[in-house]
Amino acid sequence: MSIVLQGSTSGSVTLQEPAVAGTTVLDLPATSGTVALTSQIPTSKVLQVISGTPKTDTFTTSSSSFVDVTGLSVTITPTSATSTILVLFQVNGSQEVGAGRASLRLLRGSTVIDAGAVAGSRTPALGGFSAADSSIPSAPVSGSFLDSPATTSSTTYKIQAAMTAGSGDCYINRTMQDADNANQIRMSSQIIVMEISA
């Protein structure tokens, strides 16, 4: 049975019964308010935020192939396959002075998602370190990436590093010199993910 509400001046609103079997209960709020239409409900809400523990220890690699930076990963399980995942990251560190180039990239699982395009022999990366002084850190590599994993399965995002030209070491959260005195600093790095509704 439909319920017809007459307007205070003219017209009416009809509450139409659903075509379902059995009993359906609609709980109304106990406070005053306004009913919002579906078209009025905002989209792109933050559904969850997962923050990896800030990485405060150091990491060093001389590998010419990309390797995982231990402690710079975070895992999220999306609530909907239509959600997007906003990845925020900041990586601090340096590289050996006069050595090759320390490069970084962002992955979802084993898939590289944030790196430059392939162009000849150039290395696709999201950024990297350079150093002219062994006691001074490089500028941080920070950024964001909006990913569409299209899954509700557990998904891991991580940072990888490599020395992609020549020899030498890549350092995370420390300088090359890393001497035990007050003019040297230790840093922290972090990766955070947010699930955004469609």
Coordinates of N, CA, C and O in Angstrom, one line a residue:
M1 N 0.8 -1.2 0.0 CA 0.0 0.0 0.0 C 0.9 1.2 0.0 O 1.8 1.3 0.8
S2 N 0.6 2.2 -0.9 CA 1.3 3.4 -0.9 C 0.8 4.4 0.1 O -0.4 4.3 0.5
I3 N 1.7 5.3 0.5 CA 1.3 6.4 1.4 C 1.5 7.7 0.7 O 2.5 8.0 0.1
V4 N 0.4 8.5 0.7 CA 0.4 9.8 0.0 C 0.5 10.9 1.0 O -0.3 11.0 1.9
L5 N 1.5 11.7 0.9 CA 1.7 12.9 1.8 C 1.3 14.2 1.0 O 1.9 14.5 0.0
Q6 N 0.2 14.8 1.5 CA -0.2 16.0 0.9 C 0.7 17.2 1.2 O 1.1 17.4 2.3
G7 N 1.0 18.0 0.2 CA 1.9 19.2 0.4 C 1.2 20.2 1.3 O -0.1 20.3 1.3
S8 N 1.9 21.1 1.9 CA 1.3 22.1 2.8 C 0.6 23.1 2.1 O -0.4 23.7 2.6
T9 N 0.9 23.3 0.8 CA 0.2 24.3 0.0 C -0.5 23.6 -1.2 O -1.6 23.9 -1.5
S10 N 0.3 22.8 -1.9 CA -0.3 22.0 -3.0 C 0.6 20.9 -3.3 O 1.7 20.7 -2.8
G11 N 0.1 20.0 -4.2 CA 0.9 18.8 -4.6 C 0.9 17.8 -3.5 O 0.3 17.9 -2.5
S12 N 1.7 16.7 -3.8 CA 1.8 15.6 -2.9 C 3.0 14.8 -3.2 O 3.6 14.9 -4.2
V13 N 3.4 13.9 -2.2 CA 4.5 13.0 -2.3 C 4.0 11.6 -2.0 O 3.4 11.4 -1.0
T14 N 4.3 10.7 -2.9 CA 3.9 9.3 -2.7 C 5.0 8.4 -2.3 O 6.1 8.4 -3.0
L15 N 4.9 7.7 -1.2 CA 5.8 6.7 -0.8 C 5.3 5.4 -1.3 O 4.3 4.8 -0.9
Q16 N 6.0 4.9 -2.3 CA 5.6 3.7 -3.1 C 6.2 2.4 -2.4 O 7.3 2.4 -2.0
E17 N 5.3 1.5 -2.2 CA 5.7 0.2 -1.6 C 6.6 -0.6 -2.5 O 6.4 -0.5 -3.7
P18 N 7.7 -1.2 -2.0 CA 8.6 -2.0 -2.9 C 7.9 -3.3 -3.3 O 7.1 -3.9 -2.6
A19 N 8.3 -3.8 -4.5 CA 7.8 -5.1 -5.0 C 8.6 -6.2 -4.5 O 9.4 -6.9 -5.2
V20 N 8.5 -6.5 -3.2 CA 9.3 -7.6 -2.6 C 8.4 -8.4 -1.7 O 7.4 -8.0 -1.2
A21 N 8.8 -9.7 -1.6 CA 8.1 -10.6 -0.7 C 8.6 -10.4 0.7 O 9.7 -10.0 1.0
G22 N 7.8 -10.8 1.7 CA 8.2 -10.7 3.1 C 8.1 -9.3 3.7 O 7.4 -8.4 3.1
T23 N 8.8 -9.1 4.8 CA 8.7 -7.8 5.5 C 10.0 -7.1 5.4 O 11.1 -7.6 5.7
T24 N 10.0 -5.8 5.0 CA 11.1 -5.0 5.0 C 11.0 -3.8 6.0 O 9.9 -3.2 6.0
V25 N 12.0 -3.6 6.8 CA 12.0 -2.6 7.8 C 12.8 -1.4 7.4 O 14.0 -1.6 7.0
L26 N 12.3 -0.2 7.5 CA 13.0 1.0 7.2 C 13.1 1.8 8.5 O 12.1 2.3 9.1
D27 N 14.3 1.9 9.1 CA 14.5 2.6 10.3 C 14.7 4.1 10.1 O 15.6 4.5 9.3
L28 N 13.9 4.9 10.7 CA 14.0 6.4 10.5 C 14.8 6.9 11.7 O 14.8 6.4 12.8
P29 N 15.6 8.0 11.4 CA 16.4 8.6 12.5 C 15.5 9.2 13.6 O 14.3 9.6 13.3
A30 N 16.0 9.3 14.8 CA 15.2 9.9 15.9 C 15.5 11.4 16.1 O 15.0 12.0 17.0
T31 N 16.2 11.9 15.1 CA 16.4 13.4 15.1 C 15.9 14.0 13.8 O 15.7 13.4 12.8
S32 N 15.7 15.3 13.9 CA 15.2 16.1 12.7 C 16.3 16.2 11.7 O 17.5 16.1 12.0
G33 N 15.9 16.2 10.4 CA 16.9 16.3 9.3 C 16.2 16.3 8.0 O 15.0 16.4 7.9
T34 N 17.0 16.2 7.0 CA 16.5 16.3 5.6 C 17.0 15.0 4.9 O 18.2 14.6 5.0
V35 N 16.1 14.4 4.1 CA 16.5 13.2 3.4 C 17.2 13.6 2.1 O 16.8 14.5 1.4
A36 N 18.4 13.0 1.9 CA 19.2 13.4 0.7 C 18.9 12.4 -0.4 O 18.7 11.2 -0.2
L37 N 18.9 12.9 -1.6 CA 18.7 12.1 -2.8 C 20.1 11.5 -3.1 O 21.1 12.0 -2.7
T38 N 20.0 10.4 -3.8 CA 21.3 9.7 -4.2 C 22.2 10.7 -5.0 O 23.4 10.7 -4.8
S39 N 21.6 11.5 -5.8 CA 22.3 12.4 -6.7 C 23.0 13.5 -5.8 O 23.9 14.2 -6.3
Q40 N 22.5 13.7 -4.6 CA 23.1 14.7 -3.7 C 24.2 14.2 -2.8 O 24.9 15.0 -2.1
I41 N 24.4 12.9 -2.7 CA 25.4 12.3 -1.9 C 26.8 12.4 -2.6 O 27.0 12.0 -3.7
P42 N 27.7 13.1 -1.9 CA 29.0 13.3 -2.6 C 29.8 12.0 -2.8 O 29.7 11.0 -2.0
T43 N 30.5 11.9 -3.9 CA 31.4 10.8 -4.2 C 32.8 11.1 -3.8 O 33.1 12.1 -3.3
S44 N 33.7 10.1 -4.1 CA 35.1 10.2 -3.8 C 35.3 10.5 -2.3 O 36.0 11.5 -1.9
K45 N 34.8 9.7 -1.4 CA 35.0 9.8 0.0 C 36.2 8.9 0.3 O 36.5 7.9 -0.3
V46 N 37.0 9.3 1.4 CA 38.0 8.5 1.9 C 37.4 7.4 2.7 O 36.8 7.7 3.7
L47 N 37.6 6.1 2.3 CA 37.0 5.0 3.0 C 37.9 4.4 4.1 O 37.5 4.0 5.1
Q48 N 39.2 4.5 3.9 CA 40.2 4.0 4.9 C 41.6 4.6 4.6 O 41.9 4.9 3.4
V49 N 42.3 4.7 5.6 CA 43.7 5.2 5.5 C 44.6 4.2 6.2 O 44.4 3.9 7.4
I50 N 45.6 3.7 5.5 CA 46.6 2.8 6.1 C 48.0 3.4 6.0 O 48.4 3.8 4.9
S51 N 48.6 3.5 7.2 CA 49.9 4.1 7.2 C 50.9 3.1 7.7 O 50.8 2.5 8.7
G52 N 51.9 2.9 6.8 CA 53.0 2.0 7.2 C 53.8 2.7 8.4 O 53.8 3.9 8.5
T53 N 54.4 1.9 9.2 CA 55.2 2.4 10.3 C 56.3 3.2 9.7 O 57.0 2.7 8.8
P54 N 56.5 4.5 10.1 CA 57.6 5.3 9.5 C 58.9 4.5 9.6 O 59.3 3.9 10.7
K55 N 59.7 4.5 8.5 CA 61.0 3.8 8.5 C 62.0 4.7 9.1 O 62.3 5.8 8.5
T56 N 62.6 4.4 10.2 CA 63.6 5.2 10.8 C 65.0 4.6 10.8 O 66.0 5.2 11.1
D57 N 65.1 3.3 10.4 CA 66.4 2.7 10.3 C 66.9 2.9 8.9 O 66.3 3.5 8.1
T58 N 68.2 2.5 8.7 CA 68.8 2.8 7.4 C 68.8 1.6 6.5 O 68.5 0.5 6.9
F59 N 69.0 1.9 5.2 CA 69.1 0.8 4.2 C 70.1 1.2 3.2 O 70.2 2.4 2.8
T60 N 70.9 0.2 2.8 CA 72.0 0.5 1.8 C 71.9 -0.6 0.7 O 71.7 -1.8 1.0
T61 N 72.0 -0.2 -0.5 CA 72.2 -1.2 -1.6 C 73.1 -0.7 -2.7 O 73.2 0.5 -2.9
S62 N 73.9 -1.6 -3.3 CA 74.7 -1.3 -4.4 C 74.2 -2.1 -5.6 O 74.9 -2.1 -6.7
S63 N 73.0 -2.6 -5.5 CA 72.5 -3.4 -6.6 C 72.2 -2.6 -7.8 O 71.6 -1.5 -7.7
S64 N 72.5 -3.1 -9.0 CA 72.2 -2.4 -10.2 C 70.8 -2.7 -10.7 O 70.3 -2.1 -11.6
S65 N 70.2 -3.7 -10.1 CA 68.8 -4.1 -10.3 C 68.0 -3.6 -9.1 O 68.4 -3.5 -8.0
F66 N 66.7 -3.2 -9.4 CA 65.9 -2.7 -8.3 C 65.6 -3.8 -7.3 O 65.3 -4.9 -7.6
V67 N 65.7 -3.3 -6.0 CA 65.4 -4.2 -4.9 C 64.5 -3.5 -3.9 O 64.4 -2.3 -3.9
D68 N 63.7 -4.3 -3.1 CA 62.8 -3.7 -2.2 C 63.5 -3.0 -1.1 O 64.5 -3.5 -0.6
V69 N 63.1 -1.8 -0.7 CA 63.6 -1.1 0.4 C 62.9 -1.6 1.7 O 61.7 -1.4 1.8
T70 N 63.5 -2.3 2.5 CA 62.9 -2.9 3.7 C 62.2 -1.8 4.5 O 62.8 -0.8 4.8
G71 N 61.0 -2.1 4.9 CA 60.3 -1.2 5.8 C 59.5 -0.1 5.0 O 58.9 0.7 5.7
L72 N 59.6 0.0 3.7 CA 58.9 1.0 2.9 C 57.9 0.3 2.1 O 57.9 0.3 0.8
S73 N 56.9 -0.4 2.7 CA 55.8 -1.0 2.1 C 54.6 -0.9 3.0 O 54.7 -0.7 4.2
V74 N 53.4 -1.0 2.4 CA 52.2 -0.9 3.1 C 51.1 -1.7 2.4 O 51.1 -1.8 1.2
T75 N 50.3 -2.4 3.2 CA 49.3 -3.3 2.6 C 47.9 -2.8 2.9 O 47.6 -2.5 4.0
I76 N 47.0 -2.8 1.9 CA 45.6 -2.4 2.1 C 44.7 -3.4 1.4 O 45.1 -4.0 0.4
T77 N 43.5 -3.6 2.0 CA 42.5 -4.5 1.4 C 41.3 -3.6 1.0 O 40.6 -3.2 1.9
P78 N 41.2 -3.2 -0.3 CA 40.1 -2.4 -0.7 C 38.7 -3.0 -0.4 O 38.5 -4.2 -0.5
T79 N 37.8 -2.1 0.0 CA 36.4 -2.6 0.3 C 35.6 -2.7 -1.0 O 34.5 -3.4 -1.0
S80 N 36.0 -2.1 -2.1 CA 35.3 -2.2 -3.3 C 36.3 -2.2 -4.5 O 37.3 -1.6 -4.5
A81 N 36.0 -3.0 -5.5 CA 36.8 -3.1 -6.7 C 36.8 -1.8 -7.5 O 37.6 -1.7 -8.4
T82 N 35.8 -1.0 -7.3 CA 35.7 0.3 -8.0 C 36.5 1.4 -7.4 O 36.6 2.5 -7.9
S83 N 37.0 1.2 -6.2 CA 37.8 2.2 -5.5 C 39.1 2.5 -6.1 O 39.7 1.6 -6.8
T84 N 39.6 3.7 -5.9 CA 41.0 4.0 -6.3 C 41.8 4.1 -5.0 O 41.3 4.3 -3.9
I85 N 43.1 3.9 -5.1 CA 44.0 4.0 -4.0 C 45.0 5.1 -4.2 O 45.7 5.2 -5.2
L86 N 45.0 6.1 -3.3 CA 45.9 7.2 -3.4 C 47.1 6.8 -2.5 O 47.0 6.6 -1.3
V87 N 48.3 6.8 -3.2 CA 49.5 6.4 -2.5 C 50.4 7.7 -2.3 O 50.6 8.5 -3.2
L88 N 50.7 7.9 -1.0 CA 51.6 9.1 -0.7 C 52.9 8.5 -0.2 O 52.9 7.6 0.6
F89 N 54.0 9.1 -0.6 CA 55.3 8.6 -0.1 C 56.3 9.7 0.0 O 56.2 10.8 -0.7
Q90 N 57.3 9.5 0.9 CA 58.5 10.4 1.0 C 59.6 9.5 1.4 O 59.6 8.8 2.3
V91 N 60.7 9.6 0.6 CA 61.9 8.8 0.8 C 63.1 9.7 0.9 O 63.3 10.6 0.0
N92 N 63.8 9.6 2.0 CA 64.9 10.4 2.3 C 66.2 9.6 2.2 O 66.2 8.4 2.5
G93 N 67.3 10.2 1.8 CA 68.5 9.5 1.7 C 69.6 10.2 0.9 O 69.6 11.5 0.8
S94 N 70.5 9.5 0.3 CA 71.6 10.0 -0.4 C 72.3 8.9 -1.2 O 71.8 7.8 -1.2
Q95 N 73.3 9.3 -1.9 CA 74.1 8.3 -2.6 C 75.6 8.5 -2.5 O 76.0 9.6 -2.0
E96 N 76.4 7.6 -2.9 CA 77.8 7.7 -2.8 C 78.3 8.8 -3.8 O 77.9 8.9 -5.0
V97 N 79.1 9.8 -3.3 CA 79.5 10.9 -4.1 C 80.4 10.4 -5.2 O 81.3 9.5 -5.0
G98 N 80.2 10.9 -6.4 CA 81.0 10.5 -7.6 C 80.7 9.1 -8.1 O 81.4 8.6 -9.0
A99 N 79.6 8.5 -7.6 CA 79.2 7.2 -8.1 C 78.1 7.3 -9.2 O 78.0 8.3 -9.8
G100 N 77.4 6.2 -9.4 CA 76.4 6.2 -10.4 C 75.2 7.0 -9.9 O 75.3 8.0 -9.2
R101 N 74.0 6.5 -10.3 CA 72.8 7.2 -9.9 C 71.9 6.3 -9.1 O 71.6 5.2 -9.5
A102 N 71.4 6.8 -8.0 CA 70.5 6.1 -7.1 C 69.1 6.4 -7.6 O 68.7 7.6 -7.6
S103 N 68.3 5.4 -8.0 CA 67.0 5.6 -8.6 C 65.9 4.9 -7.7 O 66.2 3.8 -7.1
L104 N 64.7 5.4 -7.8 CA 63.6 4.8 -7.0 C 62.4 4.6 -7.9 O 62.2 5.3 -8.9
R105 N 61.6 3.6 -7.5 CA 60.3 3.4 -8.2 C 59.3 2.9 -7.2 O 59.6 2.3 -6.2
L106 N 58.0 3.0 -7.6 CA 56.8 2.6 -6.8 C 56.2 1.4 -7.5 O 55.9 1.4 -8.7
L107 N 55.8 0.3 -6.7 CA 55.2 -0.8 -7.2 C 53.9 -1.2 -6.5 O 53.8 -0.9 -5.3
R108 N 53.0 -1.8 -7.2 CA 51.8 -2.5 -6.6 C 52.1 -4.0 -6.8 O 52.1 -4.5 -7.9
G109 N 52.4 -4.7 -5.7 CA 52.9 -6.1 -5.8 C 54.2 -6.1 -6.6 O 55.2 -5.5 -6.2
S110 N 54.2 -6.8 -7.7 CA 55.3 -6.9 -8.6 C 55.2 -6.0 -9.8 O 56.1 -6.1 -10.7
T111 N 54.2 -5.2 -9.8 CA 53.9 -4.3 -11.0 C 54.4 -2.9 -10.7 O 54.0 -2.3 -9.8
V112 N 55.3 -2.4 -11.6 CA 55.7 -1.0 -11.4 C 54.6 -0.1 -11.9 O 54.1 -0.2 -13.0
I113 N 54.2 0.8 -11.0 CA 53.1 1.7 -11.3 C 53.5 3.2 -11.4 O 52.8 4.0 -12.0
D114 N 54.6 3.5 -10.8 CA 55.1 4.9 -10.9 C 56.5 5.0 -11.3 O 57.4 4.8 -10.4
A115 N 56.8 5.2 -12.5 CA 58.1 5.4 -13.1 C 58.0 6.0 -14.5 O 56.9 6.0 -15.1
G116 N 59.0 6.6 -15.0 CA 59.0 7.2 -16.3 C 58.8 6.2 -17.4 O 58.8 5.0 -17.2
A117 N 58.6 6.7 -18.6 CA 58.4 5.9 -19.8 C 59.7 5.3 -20.2 O 60.8 5.8 -20.0
V118 N 59.7 4.1 -20.9 CA 60.8 3.5 -21.5 C 61.3 4.3 -22.7 O 60.5 4.7 -23.5
A119 N 62.5 4.7 -22.6 CA 63.1 5.5 -23.7 C 64.5 5.1 -24.0 O 65.4 5.6 -23.3
G120 N 64.7 4.2 -24.9 CA 66.0 3.7 -25.2 C 66.7 3.0 -24.1 O 66.0 2.2 -23.4
S121 N 67.9 3.3 -23.7 CA 68.6 2.7 -22.6 C 68.4 3.4 -21.3 O 68.9 3.0 -20.3
R122 N 67.5 4.5 -21.3 CA 67.3 5.2 -20.1 C 66.5 4.4 -19.1 O 65.7 3.5 -19.4
T123 N 66.7 4.6 -17.8 CA 66.1 3.9 -16.7 C 64.8 4.5 -16.3 O 64.8 5.7 -15.8
P124 N 63.6 3.9 -16.4 CA 62.4 4.4 -15.9 C 62.4 4.5 -14.4 O 62.6 3.4 -13.8
A125 N 62.2 5.6 -13.8 CA 62.1 5.8 -12.4 C 61.2 6.9 -12.0 O 60.9 7.7 -12.8
L126 N 60.9 7.0 -10.7 CA 60.0 8.1 -10.3 C 60.9 9.3 -9.8 O 60.4 10.4 -9.6
G127 N 62.2 9.0 -9.5 CA 63.1 10.0 -9.1 C 64.3 9.3 -8.5 O 64.5 8.1 -8.6
G128 N 65.2 10.1 -7.9 CA 66.4 9.5 -7.4 C 67.2 10.5 -6.6 O 66.8 11.7 -6.4
F129 N 68.4 10.1 -6.1 CA 69.2 10.9 -5.3 C 70.5 11.4 -6.1 O 70.8 10.7 -7.1
S130 N 71.0 12.4 -5.6 CA 72.4 12.9 -6.1 C 73.1 13.5 -4.9 O 72.5 13.9 -4.0
A131 N 74.4 13.5 -5.0 CA 75.2 14.0 -3.9 C 76.5 14.6 -4.3 O 77.2 14.0 -5.1
A132 N 76.7 15.8 -3.8 CA 78.0 16.5 -4.1 C 78.9 16.5 -2.8 O 80.0 16.9 -2.9
D133 N 78.3 16.1 -1.7 CA 79.0 16.2 -0.4 C 78.6 15.0 0.4 O 77.4 14.7 0.6
S134 N 79.6 14.2 0.9 CA 79.3 13.0 1.6 C 78.6 13.2 2.9 O 78.1 12.2 3.5
S135 N 78.6 14.4 3.4 CA 78.0 14.7 4.7 C 76.6 15.3 4.6 O 76.0 15.6 5.6
I136 N 76.1 15.6 3.4 CA 74.8 16.3 3.2 C 73.9 15.3 2.5 O 74.2 14.7 1.4
P137 N 72.6 15.2 3.0 CA 71.7 14.3 2.3 C 71.1 14.9 1.0 O 71.2 16.2 0.8
S138 N 70.6 14.1 0.1 CA 70.0 14.6 -1.1 C 68.6 15.2 -0.7 O 68.1 15.0 0.4
A139 N 68.0 15.9 -1.7 CA 66.6 16.4 -1.5 C 65.7 15.1 -1.4 O 66.0 14.1 -2.1
P140 N 64.7 15.2 -0.5 CA 63.8 14.0 -0.5 C 63.0 13.7 -1.8 O 62.8 14.7 -2.5
V141 N 62.8 12.5 -2.0 CA 61.9 12.1 -3.1 C 60.5 11.8 -2.6 O 60.3 10.9 -1.8
S142 N 59.6 12.7 -2.9 CA 58.2 12.6 -2.4 C 57.2 12.7 -3.5 O 57.5 13.4 -4.6
G143 N 56.0 12.2 -3.3 CA 55.0 12.3 -4.4 C 53.8 11.6 -4.0 O 53.6 11.1 -2.9
S144 N 52.9 11.5 -5.0 CA 51.6 10.8 -4.8 C 51.3 10.1 -6.1 O 51.7 10.5 -7.2
F145 N 50.5 9.1 -6.0 CA 50.1 8.3 -7.2 C 48.7 7.8 -7.0 O 48.4 7.1 -5.9
L146 N 47.8 8.0 -7.9 CA 46.4 7.5 -7.8 C 46.3 6.2 -8.6 O 46.4 6.3 -9.9
D147 N 46.1 5.1 -8.0 CA 46.1 3.8 -8.6 C 44.7 3.2 -8.6 O 43.8 3.5 -7.8
S148 N 44.4 2.4 -9.6 CA 43.1 1.7 -9.7 C 43.4 0.2 -9.8 O 43.4 -0.4 -10.9
P149 N 43.5 -0.4 -8.6 CA 43.9 -1.9 -8.6 C 42.8 -2.8 -9.0 O 43.0 -4.0 -9.4
A150 N 41.5 -2.3 -9.0 CA 40.3 -3.1 -9.4 C 40.3 -4.5 -8.7 O 40.1 -5.5 -9.3
T151 N 40.4 -4.4 -7.4 CA 40.4 -5.7 -6.6 C 39.9 -5.4 -5.2 O 39.9 -4.3 -4.7
T152 N 39.4 -6.5 -4.5 CA 39.1 -6.4 -3.1 C 40.1 -7.3 -2.3 O 39.8 -7.6 -1.2
S153 N 41.1 -7.7 -3.0 CA 42.1 -8.6 -2.3 C 43.2 -7.7 -1.7 O 43.4 -6.6 -2.1
S154 N 43.9 -8.3 -0.7 CA 45.0 -7.6 -0.1 C 46.1 -7.2 -1.1 O 46.5 -8.0 -2.0
T155 N 46.4 -5.9 -1.1 CA 47.3 -5.3 -2.1 C 48.5 -4.6 -1.4 O 48.2 -3.8 -0.5
T156 N 49.7 -4.8 -1.8 CA 50.8 -4.2 -1.2 C 51.5 -3.2 -2.1 O 51.7 -3.5 -3.3
Y157 N 51.8 -2.0 -1.6 CA 52.5 -1.0 -2.3 C 53.9 -0.8 -1.7 O 54.0 -0.9 -0.5
K158 N 54.9 -0.7 -2.5 CA 56.3 -0.6 -2.0 C 57.2 0.2 -2.8 O 56.9 0.5 -4.0
I159 N 58.3 0.6 -2.2 CA 59.4 1.4 -2.9 C 60.5 0.5 -3.1 O 60.9 -0.3 -2.3
Q160 N 61.1 0.6 -4.3 CA 62.3 -0.1 -4.7 C 63.4 0.9 -5.0 O 63.1 2.0 -5.5
A161 N 64.7 0.5 -4.8 CA 65.8 1.3 -5.1 C 66.9 0.5 -5.9 O 66.9 -0.7 -5.8
A162 N 67.7 1.3 -6.6 CA 68.8 0.6 -7.4 C 69.9 1.7 -7.7 O 69.6 2.9 -7.8
M163 N 71.1 1.2 -7.9 CA 72.2 2.1 -8.5 C 72.1 1.8 -10.0 O 72.7 0.7 -10.4
T164 N 71.5 2.7 -10.7 CA 71.2 2.3 -12.1 C 72.3 2.8 -13.1 O 72.1 2.6 -14.3
A165 N 73.3 3.4 -12.6 CA 74.4 3.8 -13.6 C 75.7 3.8 -12.8 O 75.9 4.5 -11.8
G166 N 76.6 3.0 -13.2 CA 77.9 2.9 -12.6 C 77.8 2.1 -11.3 O 76.9 1.4 -11.0
S167 N 78.8 2.3 -10.4 CA 78.9 1.6 -9.2 C 78.6 2.5 -8.0 O 78.2 3.7 -8.2
G168 N 78.8 2.0 -6.8 CA 78.5 2.9 -5.6 C 77.3 2.4 -4.8 O 76.7 1.3 -5.2
D169 N 76.9 3.1 -3.8 CA 75.9 2.8 -2.9 C 74.7 3.8 -2.9 O 75.0 5.0 -3.0
C170 N 73.5 3.3 -2.7 CA 72.3 4.1 -2.4 C 72.0 4.0 -0.9 O 72.0 2.9 -0.4
Y171 N 71.8 5.1 -0.3 CA 71.6 5.1 1.2 C 70.2 5.7 1.4 O 69.8 6.7 0.9
I172 N 69.4 5.0 2.3 CA 68.1 5.5 2.7 C 68.2 5.9 4.2 O 68.7 5.1 5.0
N173 N 67.7 7.1 4.4 CA 67.7 7.7 5.8 C 69.0 8.0 6.4 O 69.2 8.2 7.6
R174 N 70.1 8.1 5.6 CA 71.4 8.5 6.1 C 72.2 9.2 5.0 O 71.8 9.1 3.8
T175 N 73.3 9.8 5.4 CA 74.2 10.4 4.4 C 75.2 9.3 4.1 O 75.3 8.3 4.7
M176 N 76.1 9.6 3.1 CA 77.2 8.7 2.8 C 78.1 8.6 3.9 O 78.5 7.5 4.4
Q177 N 78.5 9.7 4.5 CA 79.5 9.7 5.6 C 79.0 9.1 6.8 O 79.6 8.3 7.5
D178 N 77.8 9.6 7.2 CA 77.1 9.0 8.4 C 78.0 8.9 9.6 O 77.9 8.0 10.4
A179 N 78.8 10.0 9.8 CA 79.7 10.0 11.0 C 78.9 10.2 12.3 O 77.8 10.8 12.3
D180 N 79.4 9.7 13.4 CA 78.7 9.8 14.6 C 79.0 11.2 15.3 O 79.8 11.3 16.3
N181 N 78.5 12.2 14.7 CA 78.6 13.6 15.3 C 77.4 14.4 15.0 O 76.6 14.0 14.2
A182 N 77.3 15.6 15.6 CA 76.0 16.4 15.6 C 75.8 17.0 14.2 O 74.6 17.4 13.9
N183 N 76.8 17.1 13.4 CA 76.5 17.7 12.0 C 76.0 16.7 11.0 O 75.8 17.0 9.9
Q184 N 75.8 15.5 11.4 CA 75.2 14.4 10.6 C 73.8 14.2 11.0 O 73.5 14.3 12.2
I185 N 72.9 13.9 10.1 CA 71.5 13.6 10.5 C 71.1 12.2 10.0 O 71.6 11.7 9.1
R186 N 70.2 11.7 10.8 CA 69.4 10.5 10.4 C 68.0 10.9 10.0 O 67.5 11.8 10.7
M187 N 67.4 10.3 9.1 CA 66.1 10.7 8.6 C 65.1 9.6 8.7 O 65.4 8.5 9.2
S188 N 63.9 9.9 8.3 CA 62.8 8.9 8.3 C 62.1 9.0 6.9 O 62.1 10.0 6.3
S189 N 61.5 7.9 6.5 CA 60.8 7.8 5.3 C 59.5 7.1 5.5 O 59.3 6.3 6.5
Q190 N 58.5 7.3 4.7 CA 57.2 6.7 4.9 C 56.3 6.6 3.7 O 56.5 7.3 2.7
I191 N 55.4 5.6 3.7 CA 54.4 5.4 2.6 C 53.1 5.2 3.3 O 52.9 4.5 4.3
I192 N 52.1 5.9 2.7 CA 50.7 5.9 3.2 C 49.8 5.6 2.0 O 50.0 6.1 0.9
V193 N 48.7 4.9 2.3 CA 47.7 4.7 1.2 C 46.3 5.0 1.7 O 46.0 4.8 2.9
M194 N 45.5 5.5 0.8 CA 44.1 5.9 1.2 C 43.2 5.2 0.1 O 43.4 5.3 -1.1
E195 N 42.1 4.6 0.6 CA 41.1 4.1 -0.4 C 40.1 5.2 -0.6 O 39.5 5.7 0.4
I196 N 39.8 5.5 -1.9 CA 38.9 6.6 -2.3 C 37.7 5.9 -3.0 O 37.9 5.2 -4.0
S197 N 36.5 6.2 -2.5 CA 35.3 5.6 -3.2 C 35.2 6.1 -4.6 O 35.6 7.2 -4.9
A198 N 34.5 5.3 -5.4 CA 34.3 5.7 -6.8 C 33.3 6.9 -6.9 O 32.5 7.1 -6.1

